[in-house]
Structure formats: C-alpha cells, structure tokens
mmCIF file of C-alpha atoms in Angstrom:
data_model
loop_
_atom_site.group_PDB
_atom_site.id
_atom_site.type_symbol
_atom_site.label_atom_id
_atom_site.label_comp_id
_atom_site.label_asym_id
_atom_site.label_seq_id
_atom_site.Cartn_x
_atom_site.Cartn_y
_atom_site.Cartn_z
ATOM 1 C CA MET A 1 -41.733 56.812 -4.002
ATOM 2 C CA VAL A 2 -44.822 57.631 -1.711
ATOM 3 C CA LEU A 3 -47.484 59.215 -3.288
ATOM 4 C CA THR A 4 -51.285 59.908 -1.232
ATOM 5 C CA TRP A 5 -54.485 59.700 -3.210
ATOM 6 C CA ASP A 6 -57.047 61.824 -1.765
ATOM 7 C CA ILE A 7 -60.547 60.675 -3.474
ATOM 8 C CA ASP A 8 -63.820 62.329 -3.638
ATOM 9 C CA ALA A 9 -66.505 59.747 -3.501
ATOM 10 C CA PRO A 10 -68.249 57.942 -5.623
ATOM 11 C CA PHE A 11 -65.529 56.259 -7.413
ATOM 12 C CA LEU A 12 -62.391 57.170 -9.076
ATOM 13 C CA LYS A 13 -61.516 55.854 -12.827
ATOM 14 C CA LYS A 14 -57.797 55.867 -13.479
ATOM 15 C CA PHE A 15 -55.994 53.994 -16.254
ATOM 16 C CA TRP A 16 -52.826 52.021 -14.709
ATOM 17 C CA ILE A 17 -49.936 50.058 -15.603
ATOM 18 C CA LEU A 18 -47.291 47.972 -13.020
ATOM 19 C CA TRP A 19 -44.099 47.471 -15.056
ATOM 20 C CA ASP A 20 -41.085 45.494 -13.292
ATOM 21 C CA SER A 21 -38.408 44.016 -15.688
ATOM 22 C CA PRO A 22 -35.250 42.084 -15.252
ATOM 23 C CA LEU A 23 -33.157 44.704 -17.176
ATOM 24 C CA PRO A 24 -31.765 47.706 -15.192
ATOM 25 C CA GLY A 25 -33.036 51.044 -15.390
ATOM 26 C CA VAL A 26 -32.485 54.837 -14.860
ATOM 27 C CA LYS A 27 -33.864 55.932 -11.940
ATOM 28 C CA GLU A 28 -36.124 59.167 -12.797
ATOM 29 C CA ASP A 29 -37.370 60.921 -9.823
ATOM 30 C CA ASP A 30 -39.925 63.609 -10.840
ATOM 31 C CA VAL A 31 -43.287 63.176 -10.984
ATOM 32 C CA TYR A 32 -45.372 63.830 -14.013
ATOM 33 C CA VAL A 33 -48.827 65.520 -13.720
ATOM 34 C CA GLY A 34 -50.697 66.207 -17.032
ATOM 35 C CA HIS A 35 -54.267 66.374 -18.339
ATOM 36 C CA ILE A 36 -55.131 64.302 -21.918
ATOM 37 C CA SER A 37 -56.721 67.806 -23.785
ATOM 38 C CA ASP A 38 -52.751 69.338 -23.050
ATOM 39 C CA ASN A 39 -50.584 70.460 -26.165
ATOM 40 C CA PRO A 40 -47.104 70.455 -25.001
ATOM 41 C CA ASP A 41 -44.694 72.785 -26.366
ATOM 42 C CA ASN A 42 -42.354 69.708 -27.428
ATOM 43 C CA TRP A 43 -43.665 67.322 -29.866
ATOM 44 C CA GLU A 44 -41.615 65.707 -32.081
ATOM 45 C CA PRO A 45 -42.142 63.867 -35.327
ATOM 46 C CA PHE A 46 -42.481 59.898 -34.892
ATOM 47 C CA ALA A 47 -40.319 57.875 -36.700
ATOM 48 C CA TRP A 48 -39.107 54.918 -36.392
ATOM 49 C CA ASP A 49 -37.901 51.821 -38.603
ATOM 50 C CA GLU A 50 -40.422 49.137 -39.584
ATOM 51 C CA PRO A 51 -38.380 45.996 -40.369
ATOM 52 C CA GLU A 52 -40.456 45.248 -43.102
ATOM 53 C CA HIS A 53 -41.032 49.004 -45.014
ATOM 54 C CA GLY A 54 -37.861 50.782 -43.327
ATOM 55 C CA SER A 55 -37.953 54.469 -42.532
ATOM 56 C CA MET A 56 -41.364 55.538 -41.161
ATOM 57 C CA ILE A 57 -43.078 58.752 -40.115
ATOM 58 C CA CYS A 58 -46.425 59.003 -38.920
ATOM 59 C CA GLY A 59 -47.967 61.856 -36.515
ATOM 60 C CA GLU A 60 -45.739 63.448 -33.545
ATOM 61 C CA LEU A 61 -44.935 62.422 -29.710
ATOM 62 C CA PHE A 62 -44.279 64.011 -26.670
ATOM 63 C CA LYS A 63 -42.227 61.438 -24.205
ATOM 64 C CA LEU A 64 -43.801 61.656 -20.834
ATOM 65 C CA ARG A 65 -40.714 58.530 -20.636
ATOM 66 C CA ALA A 66 -37.668 57.753 -22.486
ATOM 67 C CA THR A 67 -36.625 54.919 -19.919
ATOM 68 C CA GLY A 68 -38.126 53.632 -16.507
ATOM 69 C CA SER A 69 -36.338 52.780 -13.133
ATOM 70 C CA THR A 70 -37.051 48.915 -13.603
ATOM 71 C CA GLY A 71 -35.913 48.574 -17.178
ATOM 72 C CA THR A 72 -37.177 49.773 -20.892
ATOM 73 C CA LEU A 73 -39.956 51.526 -20.672
ATOM 74 C CA LEU A 74 -41.423 54.386 -23.190
ATOM 75 C CA CYS A 75 -44.732 55.999 -22.540
ATOM 76 C CA GLY A 76 -46.290 59.563 -23.869
ATOM 77 C CA LEU A 77 -48.670 61.206 -25.858
ATOM 78 C CA TRP A 78 -48.795 60.861 -29.834
ATOM 79 C CA ARG A 79 -51.196 62.748 -32.273
ATOM 80 C CA ALA A 80 -52.223 62.840 -36.266
ATOM 81 C CA GLY A 81 -54.142 65.528 -37.835
ATOM 82 C CA VAL A 82 -53.848 68.438 -40.530
ATOM 83 C CA GLY A 83 -50.949 70.359 -40.600
ATOM 84 C CA ILE A 84 -48.994 67.161 -38.440
ATOM 85 C CA ALA A 85 -45.573 64.858 -40.374
ATOM 86 C CA GLY A 86 -46.448 61.625 -41.821
ATOM 87 C CA CYS A 87 -50.608 62.613 -41.764
ATOM 88 C CA GLU A 88 -52.620 62.752 -45.257
ATOM 89 C CA PRO A 89 -53.660 66.760 -46.219
ATOM 90 C CA ASP A 90 -57.209 65.840 -44.394
ATOM 91 C CA GLY A 91 -55.220 64.935 -41.550
ATOM 92 C CA SER A 92 -55.858 61.069 -41.767
ATOM 93 C CA THR A 93 -52.898 58.252 -41.528
ATOM 94 C CA ILE A 94 -52.692 54.964 -42.547
ATOM 95 C CA VAL A 95 -49.409 52.477 -41.819
ATOM 96 C CA THR A 96 -48.273 49.527 -41.325
ATOM 97 C CA TYR A 97 -47.143 48.933 -38.084
ATOM 98 C CA THR A 98 -45.363 45.830 -36.124
ATOM 99 C CA SER A 99 -44.517 47.297 -32.209
ATOM 100 C CA PRO A 100 -41.192 47.217 -33.404
ATOM 101 C CA LEU A 101 -39.804 48.306 -29.712
ATOM 102 C CA GLY A 102 -42.308 46.112 -27.668
ATOM 103 C CA ASP A 103 -44.868 45.067 -26.829
ATOM 104 C CA GLU A 104 -47.549 48.383 -26.599
ATOM 105 C CA ILE A 105 -51.074 49.371 -24.577
ATOM 106 C CA GLU A 106 -52.356 52.819 -25.844
ATOM 107 C CA LEU A 107 -55.599 54.391 -23.915
ATOM 108 C CA LEU A 108 -57.074 56.213 -27.547
ATOM 109 C CA LEU A 109 -57.903 59.732 -25.857
ATOM 110 C CA GLU A 110 -59.620 61.998 -29.431
ATOM 111 C CA GLY A 111 -60.642 60.787 -32.598
ATOM 112 C CA HIS A 112 -61.568 57.991 -34.607
ATOM 113 C CA PHE A 113 -59.193 54.967 -35.571
ATOM 114 C CA GLN A 114 -59.047 51.543 -37.218
ATOM 115 C CA VAL A 115 -56.845 48.687 -36.304
ATOM 116 C CA VAL A 116 -57.133 45.561 -38.944
ATOM 117 C CA ASP A 117 -54.719 42.308 -37.741
ATOM 118 C CA GLU A 118 -52.900 41.324 -41.196
ATOM 119 C CA ALA A 119 -52.667 37.856 -39.868
ATOM 120 C CA THR A 120 -56.716 37.082 -39.429
ATOM 121 C CA GLY A 121 -58.167 40.299 -41.462
ATOM 122 C CA GLU A 122 -60.325 40.679 -37.947
ATOM 123 C CA THR A 123 -60.945 45.002 -38.037
ATOM 124 C CA HIS A 124 -61.358 46.879 -34.738
ATOM 125 C CA GLU A 125 -63.227 50.509 -35.017
ATOM 126 C CA LEU A 126 -62.089 52.584 -31.851
ATOM 127 C CA LYS A 127 -62.328 55.903 -30.478
ATOM 128 C CA GLY A 128 -61.385 58.108 -27.509
ATOM 129 C CA GLY A 129 -62.045 56.025 -24.637
ATOM 130 C CA ASP A 130 -61.149 52.533 -25.971
ATOM 131 C CA ILE A 131 -57.705 50.415 -25.284
ATOM 132 C CA LEU A 132 -55.635 48.964 -27.637
ATOM 133 C CA ALA A 133 -52.761 46.099 -26.953
ATOM 134 C CA ILE A 134 -50.648 45.154 -29.496
ATOM 135 C CA PRO A 135 -47.578 42.494 -28.878
ATOM 136 C CA SER A 136 -44.240 43.000 -30.391
ATOM 137 C CA GLY A 137 -43.838 41.735 -33.925
ATOM 138 C CA ALA A 138 -48.213 41.574 -34.532
ATOM 139 C CA LYS A 139 -48.487 42.742 -38.277
ATOM 140 C CA ILE A 140 -51.331 45.710 -37.823
ATOM 141 C CA THR A 141 -52.758 48.190 -40.237
ATOM 142 C CA TRP A 142 -53.109 51.470 -38.289
ATOM 143 C CA SER A 143 -55.353 54.117 -39.758
ATOM 144 C CA SER A 144 -56.664 57.393 -38.120
ATOM 145 C CA LYS A 145 -59.867 59.460 -39.503
ATOM 146 C CA ALA A 146 -59.083 62.790 -39.754
ATOM 147 C CA PRO A 147 -59.185 65.801 -38.661
ATOM 148 C CA PHE A 148 -57.539 64.882 -35.321
ATOM 149 C CA ALA A 149 -56.576 62.010 -33.000
ATOM 150 C CA LYS A 150 -54.576 61.236 -29.636
ATOM 151 C CA LYS A 151 -53.571 58.109 -27.676
ATOM 152 C CA PHE A 152 -51.755 57.720 -24.485
ATOM 153 C CA TRP A 153 -49.042 55.191 -25.474
ATOM 154 C CA LEU A 154 -46.643 52.662 -23.525
ATOM 155 C CA ILE A 155 -44.033 50.500 -24.904
ATOM 156 C CA ALA A 156 -42.336 47.968 -22.593
ATOM 157 C CA ASN A 157 -39.490 45.165 -23.256
ATOM 158 C CA ALA A 158 -37.731 43.363 -21.264
#
C-alpha cells in the first residue's frame, strides 16, 4: 500500500510501530482513519485468560485489527469507567496482568493509571500521553483511576 502524507509545518507528531513477523498473516487492505476521542458503536467486554488467575474481565475493547498482514498482530482501543464491565462503581479498575497474548505497547490517551512491576516492586504513575511497553509474561498490577480511562494498545507475537 502506498500512502502520501501532506504535512503542515512546523512539525508532525505521530505514534508508529513497524511490525514484521516470520508467521503468515491475513492480508487486510483497508486503511482505518479515526481519532482518539472516537466512541465506536461496537465495544466489547475485554475478557482474557490470565495464567495464574483464570478468566478475567476488565473494561471494553474496540479492535482495529484482529490479525496483521505480516503475522500475529492485534491492536485497538481499551476503555474503563463508570458502568463498564469489570470496573468498580466509581469507574476504577485493578487487575494483575501478564500480557499473555504477546508483547504489548500502550499509548495512554485519557485518565490516570498506576502500574506496579510485581518482580521489582517498582511503581509507575502514568497519564494520557504516556507510553508503556510490557513484555509478554511480565507480572504487573494495572490500575486505572476513576471516572474514565482510555488507551490505544498493540499486541505482537511471533
């Protein structure tokens, strides 16, 4: 696919990831254009199996890609807040997470977050605009603070 960018000076800020995997992929020819404040109609509860804790539900997902054209790639939006599956009544969340599907990159869009590395005890306070990279299998405790939080996420696994 060939795209042309017309950039107005003086600069451009963009978040990008290049991914190439040795695994076969599923070709997707569509280009998705959206905005971080979009509120798509097809959010679904974020449910996954955490190796040491079993079935988990926390927040909601909107998947932009369920596979990549060059291998295993998942990406989309995640949100938590008042009235959303797996969240406390005030909209906050707290879960143990190991990114079991692969390495994960997160661009935090809105809200306040706390991430604790369970191996070292190191605590990180994060907010919209911060980036977090989690290697698959790293044990963290992830918390989002009320009333609303949102992030763009990407999971890659070769």
